[in-house]
Amino acid sequence: MSKVPVLVTGGAGYIGSHAVLALKDGGWPVVVVDDLSNGSRELVPDEVPFHDGSVADGALVTRIFAEHGVEAIMHFAGSIVVPESVEKPLDYYRNNTVASHALVSAAVAADVRHILFSSTAAVYGAPERVPIDEDDPKLPINPYGASKLMTERMLEDAAAAHPFNYGALRYFNVAGADPQGRSGQVGKGSTHLIKIAAEAAVGKRDHVAVFGTDYPTPDGTCIRDYIHVSDLAAAHVAALELLTERPDENLVVNCGYGKGLSVLEVLDSIDRANGTPVRREFAERRAGDPPQLVASNARMLDKLEWRPAYGDIDTIVRDALSWEHTLLER
Ligand code: UFG
């Protein structure tokens, strides 16, 4: 199998930086473009070529393709906060859809052969049943999910007309940090449960609010499918291998463990890892939260040479917590 040069967009961000590590560990030549609007330069290893700029800058990405002989793209750059997407929808369509159009156009012009795209469980909206299958209805309930779904569709149509193949990986709830401590989530206005709970555990917050206790679930709190960020990064490498080995096939897969955990179960795990309990405050429901999101990962297991290496909540939480301690020492 040939390990082609890969451009990682958003490679200084949370998930992108873990993908860079997985590619580098696997011996793939890798180059990063990131405008540092959310990313952190220090999450990219020094030896990885880094370009500060936007994927919407066609001239810049065209230069990068030529300079590094790029044959594949992992496209992470984008905006990811659901409530923000409701307040600023046009920013989300610009950053997630219009910018992707510019990138894909430049890639087609430069004959880049493989594009792997960061998609999301938000494309399903509030599903009628779990676990969610890839072929279930795509009915996003916020601009974030819609902006990602549009890009999926654009890739599908463009790949039918031009000589490249694509993968869309629909992430469920990504959490944790590199087990070797090289990367993790940097808190710029954290909103995600495990990040917030880890911040509370190390004393950066005095409590965690539990948003809603009256959902139709066994303990009344929302159920999510949490996946370790390093397992997700490994899934990207496996997906890229598939795209390069089977240039006539595309790939759309859910990325999760297929296991649902409630907010309270996650907080119990934090308490186990931390030794002392984090203070919980029971609060109103947060707008737009579906009660349950759990992946069917049958296709992921079937198509990808991938198995979870960190597939339990205590491991995810342990790594999230040790990264939070690393940030305190910085
Ligand atoms: N939660 C709390 N307290 C907090 C933070 C979160 O109780 O302080 C709860 C939420 O209400 C939700 C669960 O924890 O029930 C998980 O919330 P997150 O914010 O961690 O994650 P989401 O499920 O909202 O978001 C994820 C992905 C998004 C994706 C979305 C699809 O991170 O990218 O699922 O609905 F769009």
Tab-separated table of C-alpha atoms and ligand atoms in Angstrom:
chain	number	residue	atom	x	y	z
A	1	MET	CA	0.000	0.000	0.000
A	2	SER	CA	1.410	3.356	-0.957
A	3	LYS	CA	1.398	6.079	1.670
A	4	VAL	CA	0.617	9.170	-0.367
A	5	PRO	CA	1.280	12.724	0.867
A	6	VAL	CA	-1.711	13.987	2.861
A	7	LEU	CA	-2.881	17.555	3.464
A	8	VAL	CA	-4.671	17.878	6.811
A	9	THR	CA	-6.886	20.967	6.965
A	10	GLY	CA	-7.591	22.104	10.508
A	11	GLY	CA	-4.587	20.052	11.605
A	12	ALA	CA	-3.969	22.389	14.557
A	13	GLY	CA	-7.436	21.693	15.942
A	14	TYR	CA	-8.620	19.055	18.367
A	15	ILE	CA	-9.470	16.139	16.073
A	16	GLY	CA	-7.201	17.246	13.207
A	17	SER	CA	-4.109	17.298	15.419
A	18	HIS	CA	-4.802	13.724	16.548
A	19	ALA	CA	-5.151	12.686	12.892
A	20	VAL	CA	-1.783	14.307	12.160
A	21	LEU	CA	-0.228	12.233	14.961
A	22	ALA	CA	-1.854	9.023	13.679
A	23	LEU	CA	-0.674	9.683	10.118
A	24	LYS	CA	2.836	10.550	11.255
A	25	ASP	CA	2.996	7.494	13.545
A	26	GLY	CA	1.894	5.390	10.560
A	27	GLY	CA	4.617	6.769	8.299
A	28	TRP	CA	2.435	8.929	6.016
A	29	PRO	CA	3.924	12.179	4.680
A	30	VAL	CA	1.740	14.934	6.137
A	31	VAL	CA	1.343	18.700	5.786
A	32	VAL	CA	-1.050	20.984	7.680
A	33	VAL	CA	-3.045	24.072	6.759
A	34	ASP	CA	-4.874	25.870	9.553
A	35	ASP	CA	-5.925	29.502	9.988
A	36	LEU	CA	-5.556	29.182	13.788
A	37	SER	CA	-9.021	30.638	14.373
A	38	ASN	CA	-9.632	27.759	16.769
A	39	GLY	CA	-6.504	25.671	16.456
A	40	SER	CA	-3.252	25.924	18.411
A	41	ARG	CA	0.066	25.914	16.579
A	42	GLU	CA	1.749	23.956	19.385
A	43	LEU	CA	-0.504	20.926	18.804
A	44	VAL	CA	1.241	20.316	15.454
A	45	PRO	CA	4.592	18.538	15.794
A	46	ASP	CA	7.534	20.795	14.800
A	47	GLU	CA	8.661	18.496	12.012
A	48	VAL	CA	5.285	18.654	10.206
A	49	PRO	CA	5.173	21.417	7.541
A	50	PHE	CA	2.626	24.029	8.615
A	51	HIS	CA	0.839	26.680	6.543
A	52	ASP	CA	-1.089	29.429	8.312
A	53	GLY	CA	-4.123	30.203	6.147
A	54	SER	CA	-7.636	29.338	5.082
A	55	VAL	CA	-8.831	26.431	2.956
A	56	ALA	CA	-10.983	29.004	1.162
A	57	ASP	CA	-7.776	30.531	-0.221
A	58	GLY	CA	-7.574	28.634	-3.505
A	59	ALA	CA	-4.183	30.091	-4.451
A	60	LEU	CA	-2.679	29.006	-1.121
A	61	VAL	CA	-3.984	25.432	-1.215
A	62	THR	CA	-2.988	25.079	-4.877
A	63	ARG	CA	0.557	26.086	-3.904
A	64	ILE	CA	0.550	23.586	-1.026
A	65	PHE	CA	-0.658	20.772	-3.316
A	66	ALA	CA	2.201	21.422	-5.739
A	67	GLU	CA	4.916	21.992	-3.141
A	68	HIS	CA	4.159	18.779	-1.224
A	69	GLY	CA	2.846	16.563	-4.019
A	70	VAL	CA	-0.450	16.185	-2.139
A	71	GLU	CA	-2.560	13.215	-3.280
A	72	ALA	CA	-5.064	13.072	-0.439
A	73	ILE	CA	-6.850	15.517	1.844
A	74	MET	CA	-8.265	15.043	5.315
A	75	HIS	CA	-10.596	18.001	5.686
A	76	PHE	CA	-11.234	18.943	9.326
A	77	ALA	CA	-11.234	22.748	9.122
A	78	GLY	CA	-14.644	24.165	9.978
A	79	SER	CA	-16.921	25.491	12.687
A	80	ILE	CA	-18.395	23.018	15.157
A	81	VAL	CA	-20.554	24.596	17.874
A	82	VAL	CA	-24.232	23.772	17.428
A	83	PRO	CA	-25.829	26.695	19.357
A	84	GLU	CA	-23.460	29.158	17.682
A	85	SER	CA	-24.603	27.829	14.305
A	86	VAL	CA	-28.178	28.792	15.198
A	87	GLU	CA	-27.103	32.362	16.028
A	88	LYS	CA	-24.710	32.767	13.097
A	89	PRO	CA	-25.951	30.452	10.341
A	90	LEU	CA	-24.242	32.345	7.539
A	91	ASP	CA	-20.860	31.922	9.244
A	92	TYR	CA	-21.484	28.161	9.329
A	93	TYR	CA	-22.485	27.927	5.673
A	94	ARG	CA	-19.422	30.007	4.792
A	95	ASN	CA	-16.936	28.049	6.924
A	96	ASN	CA	-18.330	24.553	6.385
A	97	THR	CA	-19.913	24.671	2.944
A	98	VAL	CA	-18.502	27.573	0.909
A	99	ALA	CA	-14.910	27.046	2.124
A	100	SER	CA	-15.234	23.317	1.344
A	101	HIS	CA	-16.400	24.204	-2.152
A	102	ALA	CA	-13.228	26.257	-2.651
A	103	LEU	CA	-11.050	23.430	-1.340
A	104	VAL	CA	-12.722	20.738	-3.440
A	105	SER	CA	-12.556	22.944	-6.546
A	106	ALA	CA	-8.822	23.482	-6.059
A	107	ALA	CA	-8.365	19.762	-5.382
A	108	VAL	CA	-10.192	18.794	-8.583
A	109	ALA	CA	-8.130	21.286	-10.604
A	110	ALA	CA	-4.912	19.857	-9.133
A	111	ASP	CA	-6.046	16.245	-9.627
A	112	VAL	CA	-5.979	15.306	-5.933
A	113	ARG	CA	-7.302	11.732	-5.798
A	114	HIS	CA	-8.793	11.234	-2.331
A	115	ILE	CA	-10.797	13.469	0.028
A	116	LEU	CA	-11.829	12.437	3.535
A	117	PHE	CA	-14.354	14.755	5.135
A	118	SER	CA	-15.253	15.368	8.811
A	119	SER	CA	-18.978	14.973	9.019
A	120	THR	CA	-21.188	14.614	12.043
A	121	ALA	CA	-24.063	12.784	13.683
A	122	ALA	CA	-25.823	16.163	13.504
A	123	VAL	CA	-26.768	15.310	9.897
A	124	TYR	CA	-29.416	12.945	11.351
A	125	GLY	CA	-31.129	15.616	13.466
A	126	ALA	CA	-33.362	14.085	16.144
A	127	PRO	CA	-33.543	10.465	14.985
A	128	GLU	CA	-36.647	8.375	15.466
A	129	ARG	CA	-34.680	5.311	16.480
A	130	VAL	CA	-31.266	4.306	17.757
A	131	PRO	CA	-28.812	2.889	16.893
A	132	ILE	CA	-28.674	5.135	13.824
A	133	ASP	CA	-27.842	3.539	10.511
A	134	GLU	CA	-26.055	5.483	7.752
A	135	ASP	CA	-29.106	5.124	5.495
A	136	ASP	CA	-31.534	6.546	8.064
A	137	PRO	CA	-33.122	9.916	7.219
A	138	LYS	CA	-30.802	12.902	7.165
A	139	LEU	CA	-32.906	15.697	8.669
A	140	PRO	CA	-30.561	18.124	10.425
A	141	ILE	CA	-32.197	20.368	13.015
A	142	ASN	CA	-29.539	23.079	13.051
A	143	PRO	CA	-27.353	24.985	10.541
A	144	TYR	CA	-24.254	23.110	11.710
A	145	GLY	CA	-25.673	19.741	10.638
A	146	ALA	CA	-27.138	21.218	7.453
A	147	SER	CA	-23.825	22.868	6.475
A	148	LYS	CA	-22.021	19.538	6.855
A	149	LEU	CA	-24.696	17.581	5.000
A	150	MET	CA	-24.478	20.007	2.061
A	151	THR	CA	-20.760	19.371	1.821
A	152	GLU	CA	-21.336	15.611	1.887
A	153	ARG	CA	-23.732	16.014	-1.020
A	154	MET	CA	-21.309	18.265	-2.889
A	155	LEU	CA	-18.589	15.630	-2.511
A	156	GLU	CA	-20.901	12.875	-3.708
A	157	ASP	CA	-21.817	14.804	-6.857
A	158	ALA	CA	-18.268	16.026	-7.536
A	159	ALA	CA	-16.774	12.549	-7.063
A	160	ALA	CA	-19.248	11.205	-9.641
A	161	ALA	CA	-18.080	13.771	-12.179
A	162	HIS	CA	-14.334	13.986	-11.462
A	163	PRO	CA	-11.560	11.443	-10.927
A	164	PHE	CA	-11.408	11.358	-7.118
A	165	ASN	CA	-13.091	9.333	-4.412
A	166	TYR	CA	-14.285	10.555	-1.038
A	167	GLY	CA	-15.136	9.453	2.446
A	168	ALA	CA	-17.505	11.166	4.885
A	169	LEU	CA	-17.006	10.148	8.500
A	170	ARG	CA	-19.981	11.000	10.683
A	171	TYR	CA	-18.622	11.466	14.170
A	172	PHE	CA	-20.689	10.873	17.254
A	173	ASN	CA	-19.364	12.368	20.534
A	174	VAL	CA	-15.616	12.721	20.342
A	175	ALA	CA	-13.725	13.017	23.624
A	176	GLY	CA	-10.489	12.165	25.431
A	177	ALA	CA	-6.933	13.040	24.428
A	178	ASP	CA	-3.793	11.463	23.017
A	179	PRO	CA	-2.784	8.737	25.519
A	180	GLN	CA	0.846	9.879	25.124
A	181	GLY	CA	-0.129	13.426	26.127
A	182	ARG	CA	0.890	15.053	22.836
A	183	SER	CA	-2.488	16.653	22.100
A	184	GLY	CA	-5.939	17.229	23.504
A	185	GLN	CA	-8.766	19.697	23.576
A	186	VAL	CA	-7.744	23.277	24.305
A	187	GLY	CA	-10.566	25.081	26.069
A	188	LYS	CA	-11.633	28.116	24.142
A	189	GLY	CA	-15.175	28.395	25.488
A	190	SER	CA	-15.720	24.685	26.115
A	191	THR	CA	-19.208	23.294	25.618
A	192	HIS	CA	-18.656	19.524	25.492
A	193	LEU	CA	-19.610	17.445	28.517
A	194	ILE	CA	-16.364	15.519	29.115
A	195	LYS	CA	-14.197	18.601	28.597
A	196	ILE	CA	-16.341	20.601	31.027
A	197	ALA	CA	-16.342	17.791	33.581
A	198	ALA	CA	-12.536	17.486	33.308
A	199	GLU	CA	-12.190	21.237	33.851
A	200	ALA	CA	-14.387	20.943	36.938
A	201	ALA	CA	-12.349	17.993	38.213
A	202	VAL	CA	-9.116	20.015	38.130
A	203	GLY	CA	-10.755	23.042	39.751
A	204	LYS	CA	-11.218	25.309	36.734
A	205	ARG	CA	-14.988	25.264	37.344
A	206	ASP	CA	-16.914	24.684	40.520
A	207	HIS	CA	-19.610	22.412	39.096
A	208	VAL	CA	-21.069	20.687	36.064
A	209	ALA	CA	-24.616	21.545	35.036
A	210	VAL	CA	-26.662	18.500	34.029
A	211	PHE	CA	-28.914	19.771	31.239
A	212	GLY	CA	-32.252	18.026	31.709
A	213	THR	CA	-33.264	15.133	33.951
A	214	ASP	CA	-36.678	14.407	32.462
A	215	TYR	CA	-35.738	12.824	29.138
A	216	PRO	CA	-37.347	9.497	28.197
A	217	THR	CA	-34.183	7.564	29.130
A	218	PRO	CA	-33.534	5.217	32.091
A	219	ASP	CA	-32.005	7.908	34.354
A	220	GLY	CA	-33.695	10.893	32.669
A	221	THR	CA	-30.488	12.364	31.181
A	222	CYS	CA	-29.407	12.363	27.529
A	223	ILE	CA	-27.640	9.385	26.033
A	224	ARG	CA	-24.654	9.760	23.695
A	225	ASP	CA	-22.119	7.484	22.005
A	226	TYR	CA	-18.660	8.666	23.109
A	227	ILE	CA	-15.620	7.759	21.012
A	228	HIS	CA	-11.980	8.282	22.013
A	229	VAL	CA	-10.327	10.872	19.771
A	230	SER	CA	-7.326	8.596	19.134
A	231	ASP	CA	-9.627	5.772	18.022
A	232	LEU	CA	-11.318	8.250	15.703
A	233	ALA	CA	-7.924	9.368	14.351
A	234	ALA	CA	-7.008	5.720	13.700
A	235	ALA	CA	-10.322	5.287	11.864
A	236	HIS	CA	-9.303	8.160	9.565
A	237	VAL	CA	-6.072	6.430	8.669
A	238	ALA	CA	-7.963	3.178	8.020
A	239	ALA	CA	-10.472	5.080	5.859
A	240	LEU	CA	-7.683	6.712	3.882
A	241	GLU	CA	-6.098	3.301	3.295
A	242	LEU	CA	-9.417	2.111	1.904
A	243	LEU	CA	-9.801	5.142	-0.375
A	244	THR	CA	-6.308	4.665	-1.785
A	245	GLU	CA	-6.733	0.911	-2.229
A	246	ARG	CA	-10.182	1.170	-3.846
A	247	PRO	CA	-10.181	4.339	-5.966
A	248	ASP	CA	-13.575	3.497	-7.461
A	249	GLU	CA	-15.370	3.361	-4.130
A	250	ASN	CA	-16.614	6.048	-1.773
A	251	LEU	CA	-17.265	5.601	1.918
A	252	VAL	CA	-19.878	7.059	4.253
A	253	VAL	CA	-19.620	5.735	7.791
A	254	ASN	CA	-20.749	6.479	11.300
A	255	CYS	CA	-17.926	6.715	13.806
A	256	GLY	CA	-18.889	5.581	17.281
A	257	TYR	CA	-18.686	2.550	19.532
A	258	GLY	CA	-22.379	1.732	19.169
A	259	LYS	CA	-22.800	2.105	22.919
A	260	GLY	CA	-24.895	4.747	24.641
A	261	LEU	CA	-24.030	6.383	27.956
A	262	SER	CA	-26.095	8.870	29.916
A	263	VAL	CA	-24.779	12.192	31.222
A	264	LEU	CA	-24.863	10.760	34.758
A	265	GLU	CA	-22.890	7.668	33.720
A	266	VAL	CA	-20.221	9.935	32.229
A	267	LEU	CA	-20.071	11.988	35.418
A	268	ASP	CA	-19.784	8.787	37.495
A	269	SER	CA	-16.744	7.908	35.393
A	270	ILE	CA	-15.215	11.344	36.032
A	271	ASP	CA	-15.746	10.842	39.761
A	272	ARG	CA	-14.027	7.437	39.625
A	273	ALA	CA	-11.047	8.887	37.768
A	274	ASN	CA	-10.826	11.971	39.943
A	275	GLY	CA	-11.210	10.284	43.335
A	276	THR	CA	-13.411	13.087	44.651
A	277	PRO	CA	-16.839	13.775	43.207
A	278	VAL	CA	-17.411	16.748	40.937
A	279	ARG	CA	-20.341	18.889	42.064
A	280	ARG	CA	-23.438	18.366	39.877
A	281	GLU	CA	-26.154	20.956	39.413
A	282	PHE	CA	-29.372	19.762	37.890
A	283	ALA	CA	-30.526	22.286	35.298
A	284	GLU	CA	-33.121	22.817	32.594
A	285	ARG	CA	-32.852	21.039	29.246
A	286	ARG	CA	-30.467	22.665	26.768
A	287	ALA	CA	-32.260	23.720	23.566
A	288	GLY	CA	-31.851	21.354	20.646
A	289	ASP	CA	-30.525	18.279	22.482
A	290	PRO	CA	-31.964	15.013	21.107
A	291	PRO	CA	-32.593	12.486	23.929
A	292	GLN	CA	-30.470	9.728	22.388
A	293	LEU	CA	-27.753	9.547	19.740
A	294	VAL	CA	-26.121	6.160	19.335
A	295	ALA	CA	-24.314	4.959	16.214
A	296	SER	CA	-24.775	1.733	14.462
A	297	ASN	CA	-21.091	1.097	13.761
A	298	ALA	CA	-21.636	-2.135	11.818
A	299	ARG	CA	-20.493	-0.535	8.582
A	300	MET	CA	-17.417	0.981	10.231
A	301	LEU	CA	-16.409	-2.426	11.603
A	302	ASP	CA	-17.155	-4.106	8.304
A	303	LYS	CA	-15.426	-1.684	5.936
A	304	LEU	CA	-12.453	-0.435	7.916
A	305	GLU	CA	-9.403	-2.286	9.207
A	306	TRP	CA	-10.194	-0.781	12.566
A	307	ARG	CA	-11.116	-1.894	16.051
A	308	PRO	CA	-11.408	0.360	19.111
A	309	ALA	CA	-8.226	0.504	21.164
A	310	TYR	CA	-9.634	2.746	23.921
A	311	GLY	CA	-13.268	1.701	23.811
A	312	ASP	CA	-14.485	2.340	27.322
A	313	ILE	CA	-15.582	5.492	29.057
A	314	ASP	CA	-13.060	5.197	31.897
A	315	THR	CA	-10.179	5.295	29.399
A	316	ILE	CA	-11.653	8.281	27.557
A	317	VAL	CA	-12.170	10.146	30.813
A	318	ARG	CA	-8.728	9.206	32.184
A	319	ASP	CA	-7.018	10.673	29.101
A	320	ALA	CA	-9.236	13.779	29.118
A	321	LEU	CA	-8.342	14.334	32.766
A	322	SER	CA	-4.607	13.867	32.352
A	323	TRP	CA	-4.631	16.308	29.419
A	324	GLU	CA	-6.460	18.816	31.632
A	325	HIS	CA	-3.659	18.442	34.211
A	326	THR	CA	-1.099	19.024	31.426
A	327	LEU	CA	-2.875	22.264	30.477
A	328	LEU	CA	-2.761	23.432	34.112
A	329	GLU	CA	1.016	23.049	34.136
A	330	ARG	CA	1.525	25.035	30.930
B	1	UFG	N1	-24.224	18.328	28.788
B	1	UFG	C1	-24.502	18.644	30.094
B	1	UFG	N2	-23.739	19.602	30.688
B	1	UFG	C2	-22.748	20.275	30.045
B	1	UFG	C3	-22.474	19.933	28.704
B	1	UFG	C4	-23.243	18.956	28.102
B	1	UFG	O1	-25.402	18.079	30.709
B	1	UFG	O2	-22.107	21.150	30.651
B	1	UFG	C5	-25.023	17.283	28.157
B	1	UFG	C6	-25.749	17.784	26.910
B	1	UFG	O3	-26.967	18.382	27.256
B	1	UFG	C7	-25.890	16.485	26.130
B	1	UFG	C8	-24.635	15.690	26.495
B	1	UFG	O4	-24.159	16.268	27.702
B	1	UFG	O5	-26.998	15.790	26.591
B	1	UFG	C9	-23.555	15.793	25.458
B	1	UFG	O6	-23.376	17.162	25.118
B	1	UFG	P1	-22.103	17.698	24.333
B	1	UFG	O7	-22.226	19.185	24.273
B	1	UFG	O8	-20.865	17.133	24.928
B	1	UFG	O9	-22.246	17.055	22.897
B	1	UFG	P2	-23.484	17.063	21.883
B	1	UFG	O10	-24.097	15.704	21.978
B	1	UFG	O11	-24.364	18.237	22.057
B	1	UFG	O12	-22.727	17.315	20.506
B	1	UFG	C10	-22.324	16.301	19.707
B	1	UFG	C11	-21.161	16.755	18.847
B	1	UFG	C12	-21.605	17.772	17.849
B	1	UFG	C13	-22.782	17.215	17.090
B	1	UFG	C14	-23.891	16.852	18.031
B	1	UFG	C15	-25.068	16.252	17.303
B	1	UFG	O13	-20.139	17.288	19.640
B	1	UFG	O14	-20.561	18.054	16.961
B	1	UFG	O15	-23.402	15.890	18.925
B	1	UFG	O16	-26.222	16.480	18.034
B	1	UFG	F1	-23.267	18.145	16.238
